[in-house]
Coordinates of C-alpha atoms in Angstrom, one line a residue:
Chain C
M1 CA -13.2 -67.9 44.6
K2 CA -10.1 -66.3 46.1
R3 CA -6.8 -68.0 45.6
S4 CA -6.1 -67.9 49.3
I5 CA -9.2 -70.1 49.9
T6 CA -8.2 -72.7 47.3
R7 CA -4.8 -72.8 48.9
L8 CA -6.3 -73.3 52.3
L9 CA -8.4 -76.2 50.9
M10 CA -5.3 -77.9 49.5
A11 CA -3.1 -77.2 52.5
P12 CA -4.0 -80.2 54.6
S13 CA -3.2 -82.7 51.8
V14 CA -0.1 -81.0 50.7
I15 CA 1.3 -80.5 54.2
L16 CA 0.6 -84.0 55.3
L17 CA 2.1 -85.6 52.3
L18 CA 5.1 -83.3 52.6
V19 CA 5.6 -84.3 56.2
W20 CA 5.1 -88.0 55.3
M21 CA 7.8 -87.6 52.7
V22 CA 10.3 -85.3 54.4
I23 CA 10.4 -86.5 58.1
P24 CA 11.0 -90.2 57.5
L25 CA 13.3 -89.4 54.5
S26 CA 15.5 -87.1 56.5
M27 CA 15.6 -89.6 59.4
T28 CA 16.7 -92.3 56.9
I29 CA 19.4 -90.0 55.6
Y30 CA 20.6 -89.3 59.1
F31 CA 20.5 -93.0 60.2
S32 CA 22.3 -94.0 57.0
T33 CA 25.4 -92.1 58.1
I34 CA 25.7 -93.4 61.6
R35 CA 26.5 -96.8 63.1
Y36 CA 23.1 -97.9 64.4
N37 CA 22.4 -101.4 65.4
L38 CA 19.5 -102.0 67.8
L39 CA 21.4 -104.8 69.4
Y40 CA 24.2 -102.5 70.4
P41 CA 22.6 -99.3 71.7
G42 CA 24.7 -96.3 72.5
R43 CA 27.4 -96.8 69.9
N44 CA 25.9 -94.5 67.3
N45 CA 29.0 -92.7 65.9
F46 CA 29.2 -91.1 62.5
V47 CA 30.6 -93.5 59.9
G48 CA 30.2 -91.5 56.7
L49 CA 29.3 -93.7 53.7
Q50 CA 30.3 -97.0 55.3
N51 CA 26.7 -98.2 55.5
F52 CA 26.3 -97.6 51.8
E53 CA 29.5 -99.6 51.2
F54 CA 28.2 -102.4 53.3
F55 CA 24.8 -102.5 51.6
I56 CA 26.2 -102.3 48.1
T57 CA 28.8 -105.0 48.7
D58 CA 26.3 -107.3 50.5
P59 CA 26.1 -110.5 48.5
G60 CA 22.4 -110.0 48.2
F61 CA 22.6 -106.6 46.7
I62 CA 23.1 -107.3 43.0
P63 CA 20.6 -110.2 43.0
A64 CA 18.1 -108.0 44.8
V65 CA 18.3 -105.1 42.3
A66 CA 18.2 -107.6 39.4
N67 CA 15.2 -109.4 40.9
T68 CA 13.3 -106.2 41.6
L69 CA 13.7 -105.1 38.0
I70 CA 13.0 -108.6 36.5
L71 CA 9.9 -108.9 38.6
L72 CA 8.6 -105.5 37.6
L73 CA 9.3 -105.9 33.9
S74 CA 8.0 -109.5 33.7
V75 CA 4.8 -108.8 35.4
L76 CA 4.3 -105.6 33.3
I77 CA 4.9 -107.5 30.1
I78 CA 2.8 -110.5 31.1
T79 CA -0.2 -108.5 32.2
V80 CA -0.1 -105.9 29.4
V81 CA 0.5 -108.3 26.5
I82 CA -1.7 -111.1 27.6
G83 CA -4.2 -108.5 28.9
V84 CA -4.5 -106.7 25.6
V85 CA -4.8 -110.0 23.6
L86 CA -7.3 -111.5 25.8
S87 CA -9.4 -108.4 26.1
A88 CA -9.4 -108.0 22.3
L89 CA -10.6 -111.6 22.0
I90 CA -13.5 -111.2 24.5
D91 CA -14.5 -107.7 23.5
K92 CA -17.9 -108.8 22.2
P93 CA -21.1 -109.5 23.9
F94 CA -21.5 -113.2 24.9
F95 CA -23.5 -115.2 27.4
G96 CA -22.9 -114.6 31.0
Q97 CA -20.6 -111.6 30.5
G98 CA -21.5 -110.2 33.9
I99 CA -20.5 -113.3 35.7
V100 CA -17.3 -113.6 33.7
R101 CA -16.3 -110.1 34.7
V102 CA -17.0 -110.9 38.4
L103 CA -14.9 -114.1 38.2
L104 CA -12.1 -112.3 36.3
I105 CA -11.7 -109.4 38.7
S106 CA -11.7 -111.6 41.9
P107 CA -8.0 -112.3 42.1
F108 CA -7.4 -108.5 42.3
F109 CA -9.1 -108.5 45.7
I110 CA -7.2 -111.4 47.2
M111 CA -4.8 -110.1 49.8
P112 CA -1.1 -110.7 48.9
T113 CA -0.5 -112.8 52.0
V114 CA -3.4 -115.2 51.0
N115 CA -2.4 -115.1 47.4
A116 CA 1.1 -116.4 48.4
L117 CA -0.4 -119.1 50.7
I118 CA -2.8 -120.4 48.1
W119 CA -0.2 -120.7 45.4
K120 CA 2.6 -122.0 47.7
N121 CA 0.5 -124.7 49.3
M122 CA -2.4 -125.6 47.0
M123 CA -1.0 -125.0 43.6
M124 CA 2.7 -125.3 43.6
N125 CA 3.4 -127.8 46.4
P126 CA 5.5 -130.6 44.7
V127 CA 3.5 -133.4 46.4
Y128 CA 0.0 -132.3 47.0
G129 CA -0.4 -129.3 44.7
I130 CA -2.6 -129.1 41.7
F131 CA 0.3 -128.5 39.4
A132 CA 2.0 -131.6 40.7
W133 CA -1.2 -133.6 40.2
I134 CA -1.5 -132.3 36.6
S135 CA 2.2 -133.2 35.8
Q136 CA 1.7 -136.6 37.3
S137 CA -1.5 -137.2 35.3
L138 CA 0.4 -136.3 32.2
G139 CA 3.2 -138.7 33.2
L140 CA 5.7 -135.9 33.9
E141 CA 7.9 -135.4 36.9
P142 CA 6.3 -132.8 39.3
I143 CA 8.3 -129.6 39.7
D144 CA 9.2 -128.1 43.1
W145 CA 8.3 -124.6 42.0
L146 CA 9.3 -122.6 45.0
S147 CA 12.8 -124.1 45.4
S148 CA 13.5 -124.7 41.7
Y149 CA 12.1 -121.5 40.2
P150 CA 11.5 -119.2 43.2
L151 CA 11.5 -115.9 41.2
M152 CA 9.3 -117.3 38.5
S153 CA 6.9 -118.6 41.2
V154 CA 6.7 -115.1 42.6
I155 CA 6.2 -113.6 39.1
I156 CA 3.3 -116.1 38.6
M157 CA 1.6 -115.1 41.8
V158 CA 1.9 -111.4 41.2
S159 CA 0.8 -111.7 37.6
W160 CA -2.2 -113.7 38.6
Q161 CA -3.2 -110.8 40.8
W162 CA -2.7 -108.1 38.3
L163 CA -3.7 -109.7 35.0
P164 CA -7.4 -109.5 35.9
F165 CA -7.0 -105.8 36.6
A166 CA -5.4 -105.2 33.2
I167 CA -8.0 -107.3 31.3
L168 CA -10.8 -105.4 33.0
V169 CA -9.3 -102.0 32.2
F170 CA -8.7 -102.9 28.6
V171 CA -12.2 -104.5 28.1
T172 CA -13.7 -101.3 29.6
A173 CA -11.7 -99.2 27.2
L174 CA -12.5 -101.3 24.2
Q175 CA -16.2 -100.9 24.8
S176 CA -15.8 -97.3 24.0
Q177 CA -14.1 -98.1 20.7
D178 CA -15.9 -96.9 17.5
T179 CA -17.5 -100.0 16.0
E180 CA -18.3 -98.2 12.8
Q181 CA -14.7 -97.6 12.1
K182 CA -14.0 -101.3 12.7
E183 CA -16.8 -102.3 10.4
A184 CA -15.7 -99.9 7.7
A185 CA -12.2 -101.4 7.9
Q186 CA -13.6 -104.9 7.6
M187 CA -15.6 -103.9 4.5
D188 CA -12.4 -102.6 3.0
G189 CA -11.0 -106.1 3.6
A190 CA -8.9 -105.5 6.7
T191 CA -8.0 -108.7 8.5
G192 CA -8.6 -109.3 12.2
F193 CA -4.9 -108.8 12.7
H194 CA -4.8 -105.5 10.9
I195 CA -7.8 -104.2 12.9
F196 CA -6.0 -105.3 16.1
R197 CA -2.7 -103.7 15.1
Y198 CA -4.0 -100.4 13.6
L199 CA -7.2 -99.7 15.5
T200 CA -7.3 -101.6 18.8
I201 CA -3.7 -101.0 19.9
P202 CA -3.7 -97.2 19.3
H203 CA -7.0 -97.0 21.0
L204 CA -5.5 -98.7 24.0
A205 CA -2.4 -96.5 24.3
R206 CA -3.8 -94.5 27.2
P207 CA -5.3 -97.3 29.2
I208 CA -1.9 -99.2 28.8
A209 CA -0.1 -96.1 30.1
V210 CA -2.4 -96.0 33.1
V211 CA -2.1 -99.7 33.8
V212 CA 1.7 -99.5 33.6
M213 CA 1.8 -96.6 36.0
I214 CA -0.5 -98.1 38.6
E215 CA 1.2 -101.5 38.5
T216 CA 4.7 -100.0 38.7
I217 CA 3.7 -98.1 41.9
F218 CA 2.7 -101.4 43.5
L219 CA 5.2 -103.8 41.9
L220 CA 8.3 -102.0 43.0
A221 CA 7.2 -102.7 46.6
V222 CA 6.2 -106.4 46.3
F223 CA 6.9 -107.8 49.8
A224 CA 4.1 -110.0 51.2
E225 CA 4.3 -112.5 48.4
I226 CA 8.0 -113.1 49.0
F227 CA 7.7 -112.9 52.8
V228 CA 5.1 -115.6 52.9
S229 CA 6.1 -117.9 50.0
T230 CA 9.9 -118.1 49.6
G231 CA 11.3 -115.9 52.3
G232 CA 13.6 -114.5 49.7
G233 CA 15.3 -117.8 49.1
P234 CA 16.8 -120.2 48.3
G235 CA 19.9 -118.0 48.8
Y236 CA 19.0 -114.7 47.3
D237 CA 17.1 -116.1 44.3
S238 CA 13.9 -114.4 45.1
T239 CA 15.0 -111.5 47.3
N240 CA 14.1 -108.1 46.0
L241 CA 15.1 -104.8 47.4
A242 CA 12.1 -104.5 49.7
Y243 CA 12.8 -107.9 51.2
L244 CA 16.6 -107.3 51.5
I245 CA 16.1 -104.1 53.4
Y246 CA 13.5 -105.7 55.6
N247 CA 16.0 -108.4 56.3
Q248 CA 18.7 -105.9 57.3
A249 CA 16.4 -103.9 59.5
L250 CA 14.2 -106.2 61.3
L251 CA 16.0 -109.5 61.2
Q252 CA 19.6 -108.3 61.7
Y253 CA 18.6 -105.1 63.5
D254 CA 21.1 -103.1 61.5
V255 CA 19.3 -99.8 61.1
G256 CA 22.3 -98.0 59.6
V257 CA 22.7 -100.4 56.7
A258 CA 19.0 -100.8 56.2
S259 CA 18.6 -97.0 56.0
A260 CA 21.4 -96.9 53.3
G261 CA 19.4 -99.6 51.5
G262 CA 16.2 -97.6 51.9
L263 CA 17.8 -94.6 50.3
F264 CA 18.9 -96.8 47.4
A265 CA 15.4 -98.1 47.0
V266 CA 14.1 -94.4 47.0
L267 CA 16.7 -93.6 44.3
L268 CA 15.7 -96.6 42.1
A269 CA 12.0 -95.7 42.5
N270 CA 12.7 -92.2 41.5
I271 CA 14.6 -93.2 38.4
V272 CA 11.6 -95.3 37.4
A273 CA 9.2 -92.6 38.4
F274 CA 11.0 -90.0 36.4
F275 CA 10.5 -91.9 33.2
L276 CA 7.1 -93.1 34.1
I277 CA 5.6 -89.8 35.1
R278 CA 7.0 -88.1 32.1
A279 CA 5.5 -90.7 29.8
V280 CA 2.2 -90.9 31.6
G281 CA 1.9 -87.3 32.5
K282 CA 1.6 -86.4 28.8
N283 CA -1.3 -88.9 28.5
L284 CA -3.3 -87.4 31.3
T285 CA -5.2 -84.2 30.7
V286 CA -5.3 -82.0 33.7
Chain Z
M1 CA -23.1 -121.1 6.4
T2 CA -25.0 -117.9 6.3
L3 CA -23.5 -114.7 7.7
N4 CA -26.0 -114.9 10.6
Q5 CA -24.9 -118.4 11.5
Q6 CA -21.3 -117.3 11.3
R7 CA -22.0 -114.5 13.7
K8 CA -23.7 -116.8 16.1
L9 CA -20.9 -119.3 16.0
K10 CA -18.4 -116.5 16.7
T11 CA -20.4 -115.3 19.7
I12 CA -20.5 -118.8 21.1
L13 CA -16.7 -119.3 20.6
T14 CA -16.0 -115.9 22.2
G15 CA -18.2 -116.9 25.1
L16 CA -16.5 -120.2 25.6
F17 CA -13.1 -118.7 25.4
A18 CA -14.0 -115.9 27.9
W19 CA -15.5 -118.5 30.3
T20 CA -12.4 -120.7 30.1
I21 CA -10.1 -117.8 31.0
A22 CA -12.3 -116.6 33.8
L23 CA -12.6 -120.1 35.3
V24 CA -8.9 -120.8 35.0
L25 CA -8.0 -117.5 36.7
F26 CA -10.7 -118.0 39.3
F27 CA -9.7 -121.6 40.0
P28 CA -7.2 -120.9 42.9
I29 CA -9.9 -119.0 44.7
F30 CA -12.5 -121.7 44.1
W31 CA -10.0 -124.3 45.3
M32 CA -9.3 -122.3 48.5
F33 CA -13.0 -122.0 49.1
I34 CA -13.9 -125.6 48.8
T35 CA -10.8 -126.8 50.6
S36 CA -12.0 -124.8 53.6
F37 CA -14.9 -127.3 53.9
K38 CA -12.8 -130.4 53.8
T39 CA -11.1 -132.4 56.5
E40 CA -7.4 -132.2 56.6
L41 CA -7.1 -135.6 55.0
Q42 CA -9.3 -134.8 52.1
A43 CA -7.5 -131.5 51.7
I44 CA -4.2 -133.2 50.8
S45 CA -5.6 -136.2 49.0
I46 CA -4.2 -137.0 45.5
P47 CA -6.1 -137.0 43.2
P48 CA -7.9 -134.0 44.5
T49 CA -11.3 -134.6 46.0
L50 CA -14.1 -132.7 44.3
F51 CA -17.0 -134.4 46.0
F52 CA -17.1 -134.7 49.8
E53 CA -19.3 -134.1 52.8
P54 CA -18.7 -130.4 53.7
T55 CA -17.7 -129.7 57.3
L56 CA -17.7 -126.4 59.2
D57 CA -15.1 -127.6 61.8
N58 CA -12.2 -125.6 60.2
F59 CA -14.0 -122.3 60.7
K60 CA -14.7 -123.1 64.3
I61 CA -11.1 -124.0 64.9
V62 CA -9.8 -120.8 63.2
Q63 CA -12.0 -118.7 65.4
E64 CA -10.9 -120.5 68.5
R65 CA -7.2 -120.5 67.7
S66 CA -6.5 -117.1 66.3
D67 CA -9.6 -115.2 67.3
Y68 CA -10.7 -114.3 63.8
I69 CA -13.3 -111.8 65.0
H70 CA -10.6 -109.8 66.8
H71 CA -8.4 -109.4 63.7
A72 CA -11.4 -108.8 61.4
W73 CA -12.4 -106.0 63.7
N74 CA -8.9 -104.6 63.4
S75 CA -9.2 -104.7 59.6
V76 CA -12.5 -103.0 59.7
V77 CA -11.4 -100.2 62.1
T78 CA -8.2 -99.5 60.3
S79 CA -9.5 -99.6 56.7
F80 CA -12.7 -97.6 57.4
G81 CA -10.9 -95.2 59.8
A82 CA -8.1 -94.5 57.3
T83 CA -10.6 -94.2 54.4
I84 CA -12.8 -91.7 56.2
L85 CA -9.8 -89.6 57.3
A86 CA -8.4 -89.7 53.7
L87 CA -11.7 -88.5 52.3
I88 CA -12.0 -85.7 54.8
I89 CA -8.5 -84.4 53.8
A90 CA -8.7 -85.1 50.1
I91 CA -12.2 -83.8 49.2
P92 CA -11.4 -80.1 49.7
A93 CA -8.1 -80.5 47.9
A94 CA -9.6 -82.3 44.9
Y95 CA -12.4 -79.8 44.8
S96 CA -10.2 -76.8 44.7
M97 CA -7.9 -78.3 42.2
A98 CA -10.7 -79.4 39.9
F99 CA -12.8 -76.2 40.0
F100 CA -10.1 -73.6 40.5
P101 CA -7.0 -74.9 38.7
G102 CA -4.0 -72.8 38.9
K103 CA -0.7 -72.9 37.0
R104 CA 0.8 -75.4 39.3
T105 CA -2.1 -77.7 39.8
K106 CA -0.8 -80.3 37.4
D107 CA 2.6 -80.2 39.1
I108 CA 1.1 -80.6 42.5
L109 CA -1.0 -83.6 41.3
L110 CA 2.1 -85.3 39.8
W111 CA 4.1 -84.6 42.9
M112 CA 1.4 -86.2 45.1
L113 CA 1.5 -89.3 42.9
S114 CA 5.2 -89.4 43.1
T115 CA 5.1 -89.7 46.9
K116 CA 3.4 -93.1 46.2
M117 CA 6.7 -94.0 44.5
L118 CA 8.5 -93.5 47.7
P119 CA 9.1 -97.2 48.6
A120 CA 7.7 -98.1 52.0
V121 CA 10.9 -100.0 52.7
G122 CA 12.9 -96.8 52.3
V123 CA 11.1 -95.3 55.3
L124 CA 10.3 -98.4 57.3
V125 CA 13.1 -97.9 59.8
P126 CA 12.2 -94.3 60.8
I127 CA 8.5 -95.1 61.0
Y128 CA 9.2 -98.2 63.1
I129 CA 11.4 -96.1 65.4
L130 CA 8.9 -93.3 65.6
C131 CA 6.1 -95.8 66.5
R132 CA 8.3 -97.4 69.1
D133 CA 9.2 -94.1 70.7
Y134 CA 5.7 -92.9 70.9
G135 CA 4.3 -96.2 72.1
L136 CA 2.4 -96.8 68.8
L137 CA 3.8 -100.2 67.9
D138 CA 1.0 -102.7 67.6
S139 CA -1.6 -100.0 67.7
R140 CA -4.5 -99.4 65.4
L141 CA -4.0 -95.7 65.5
A142 CA -0.5 -96.1 63.9
L143 CA -2.0 -98.2 61.1
I144 CA -4.8 -95.7 60.5
I145 CA -2.4 -92.8 60.2
I146 CA -0.1 -94.7 57.8
F147 CA -2.9 -96.1 55.7
T148 CA -4.4 -92.6 55.4
L149 CA -1.2 -91.1 54.1
M150 CA -0.4 -94.1 52.0
N151 CA -3.7 -93.8 50.1
L152 CA -4.1 -90.0 50.1
P153 CA -2.5 -89.4 46.7
I154 CA -4.7 -92.0 45.0
V155 CA -7.8 -90.7 46.7
V156 CA -7.0 -87.1 45.7
W157 CA -6.4 -88.2 42.1
M158 CA -9.6 -90.2 41.8
L159 CA -11.8 -87.5 43.3
F160 CA -10.0 -84.9 41.2
S161 CA -10.8 -86.9 38.0
Y162 CA -14.4 -87.2 38.9
F163 CA -14.8 -83.5 40.0
K164 CA -13.1 -82.4 36.8
D165 CA -15.8 -84.1 34.7
L166 CA -18.7 -82.5 36.5
P167 CA -20.5 -80.1 34.2
K168 CA -19.4 -76.6 35.2
E169 CA -22.7 -75.1 34.0
I170 CA -24.5 -76.5 37.0
L171 CA -22.1 -74.7 39.3
E172 CA -22.5 -71.4 37.4
A173 CA -26.2 -71.7 37.6
A174 CA -26.1 -72.2 41.3
R175 CA -23.8 -69.2 41.6
M176 CA -26.2 -67.1 39.6
D177 CA -28.9 -68.1 42.1
G178 CA -26.7 -66.6 44.8
A179 CA -25.2 -69.8 46.2
T180 CA -22.2 -69.2 48.5
P181 CA -19.1 -71.4 47.9
W182 CA -20.2 -73.5 50.9
D183 CA -23.7 -74.0 49.5
E184 CA -22.1 -74.9 46.2
V185 CA -20.1 -77.7 47.7
V186 CA -22.7 -79.0 50.1
K187 CA -25.8 -78.7 47.9
V188 CA -24.4 -79.2 44.4
V189 CA -21.0 -80.8 44.2
L190 CA -21.4 -83.4 47.0
P191 CA -24.8 -84.7 46.0
L192 CA -23.6 -85.0 42.4
S193 CA -20.5 -86.9 43.4
V194 CA -22.0 -89.4 45.9
G195 CA -21.1 -92.2 43.4
A196 CA -17.6 -91.0 42.9
I197 CA -16.9 -90.5 46.6
S198 CA -18.3 -93.9 47.4
S199 CA -16.2 -95.7 44.8
T200 CA -13.2 -93.9 45.9
A201 CA -14.0 -95.0 49.4
L202 CA -14.4 -98.6 48.2
L203 CA -11.0 -98.6 46.6
S204 CA -9.3 -97.1 49.6
I205 CA -11.0 -99.7 51.8
V206 CA -9.8 -102.5 49.5
L207 CA -6.2 -101.2 49.5
C208 CA -6.2 -100.9 53.3
W209 CA -7.8 -104.2 53.9
N210 CA -5.2 -106.0 51.8
E211 CA -2.2 -103.9 52.9
A212 CA 0.5 -106.2 54.2
F213 CA 3.8 -104.5 54.5
W214 CA 3.0 -102.1 57.3
S215 CA 0.7 -104.4 59.1
L216 CA 3.2 -107.2 59.1
N217 CA 6.0 -105.0 60.4
L218 CA 4.2 -102.7 62.8
T219 CA 1.7 -105.0 64.6
A220 CA 1.9 -108.1 66.7
S221 CA -1.2 -109.5 68.2
E222 CA -3.2 -106.6 69.6
A223 CA -3.7 -104.5 66.4
A224 CA -2.9 -107.1 63.8
P225 CA -5.4 -107.0 60.9
L226 CA -6.4 -110.1 58.9
T227 CA -3.4 -109.8 56.5
A228 CA -1.0 -110.2 59.4
M229 CA -3.1 -113.0 61.0
I230 CA -3.0 -114.9 57.8
A231 CA 0.8 -114.6 57.5
S232 CA 1.1 -116.4 60.8
Y233 CA -0.3 -119.4 59.0
S234 CA 2.8 -119.5 56.7
S235 CA 4.7 -121.2 59.4
P236 CA 5.0 -125.1 59.4
E237 CA 1.5 -125.1 60.7
G238 CA 0.5 -123.9 57.2
L239 CA 0.5 -127.6 56.4
F240 CA -3.0 -127.7 57.8
W241 CA -4.5 -126.7 54.6
A242 CA -8.1 -127.0 55.4
K243 CA -7.7 -124.6 58.4
L244 CA -5.5 -122.4 56.4
S245 CA -8.1 -122.3 53.6
A246 CA -10.9 -121.5 56.1
A247 CA -8.9 -118.7 57.6
S248 CA -8.0 -117.3 54.1
T249 CA -11.6 -117.6 53.0
L250 CA -12.8 -115.7 56.0
A251 CA -10.1 -113.0 55.5
C252 CA -10.8 -112.5 51.8
A253 CA -14.6 -113.1 51.5
P254 CA -15.7 -109.7 52.8
I255 CA -13.5 -107.7 50.5
V256 CA -14.0 -110.0 47.4
I257 CA -17.8 -109.7 47.7
F258 CA -17.4 -106.0 48.3
G259 CA -15.3 -105.9 45.1
W260 CA -17.9 -107.8 43.0
F261 CA -20.5 -105.2 43.6
C262 CA -18.4 -102.3 42.6
Q263 CA -15.9 -103.6 40.1
K264 CA -17.0 -101.2 37.4
Q265 CA -16.6 -98.1 39.5
L266 CA -13.3 -99.4 40.8
V267 CA -11.8 -99.8 37.4
Q268 CA -13.0 -96.3 36.4
G269 CA -11.6 -94.9 39.6
L270 CA -8.3 -96.7 39.6
T271 CA -7.6 -95.5 36.0
F272 CA -8.4 -91.9 37.1
G273 CA -11.3 -91.7 34.7
A274 CA -8.8 -92.1 31.8
V275 CA -10.8 -95.2 30.7
K276 CA -14.4 -94.8 30.2

């Protein structure tokens, strides 16, 4: 087929994504250099880098960047490490495997807003929650999760959503592992740990890369869980970049500062993406 | 113990372990589900009630108070609309990249994926202002357009991975028989990829259905899908757990059941075929 036709077929996707990227981004760049507050219309003069200064010196800025990265890394570590171990342990046929898979994958389909509400009210509530009840039954003091450990609470919610996905991907990958190789290793006296370390882990390298990539895309933008459960608080303890910018833009109506923040988020995402795409790109055969 | 007995014991232990993990991870969903059939008093009783007379009152109240059907319809329209649009745009692109790859195909694919890294918050303000200026705030059309663009990279990637794995010989055979490119696509590629296209569609529907950032920020009452409706229960009224659970169950059930039926394809799709 002619190259012009292949280009024509690709054009709609490429052009639309380009527009989706360029127009809002250039508007954001423009807004970030003017004074622009929706509460004070008509006073949109050029202010240079002042908005960036405001955003970066905002008391919420450093906590928000830290929280974004802590959230990303913790959930990645939790889901990948626990996911690999659990899937290695359940990678053999057993009774009711189909039902177990169905139960396991379910949290992945729960919408983030509902996820946050279930955990906030029914699990972590210090008076009526299941956790409180368990603590009391064990004779311990119930913990007020959302106010005492707000970021950890969000990490638990988000990990709960993504762990099943990781397990399922790894289990699927393990089923294609060469069993003969494993049996041969066993015959040669390899322990379970050795098999796990030298056969299972290398076999999972690519699925792990894929899981890390997909999760990173979604985790950098965690919003609904925070919006619904902690509202970023107490203080800035569970505010991430997404929530901080939302706060500037739609609660304080300061479009200029929010745009500066938006550009910062784009920058951060690009730094992460740069490393990620280089690492994962190698793993994907095109 | 004989070797056989040892194996049996191992299977049983593996099974018990797997069931335990699955039940623990599923517990919050189970709890939400049964709480939706309780009275408000039973919902917050300590110790938690496991046995009770189920009631459907909560579901009735949810429908009356927040018009579940209206928001569910918004969810359906936006997720199906965006999915269909994304497929129409993505299928030709994925087809041409998979069957006629050029030097820059890989770069284009990675670039597309990198647009997913563009944080939504980074462009929230301009999109909000554009929607406001064109009267698209709180409209389903705006959500459909945004969801389409949001999922387009993933849809292209998934379809590309599937198309790439189709045996090229079939296409060559068709070409020998004098098939035009159009015939090739309509009579050979599409029928062979019905499964791939439908699982891509399923994933896109799930992602749209659960999308919260844009729907929370761009809709109010008219176009709000279920995600946004549920968030309104996070107010102090969220203390009515039984009703909250009923609303949540109603919001999640369609997509969870949907997911159960296609979990295998979804995993394959989401990992771009890298995991078989």
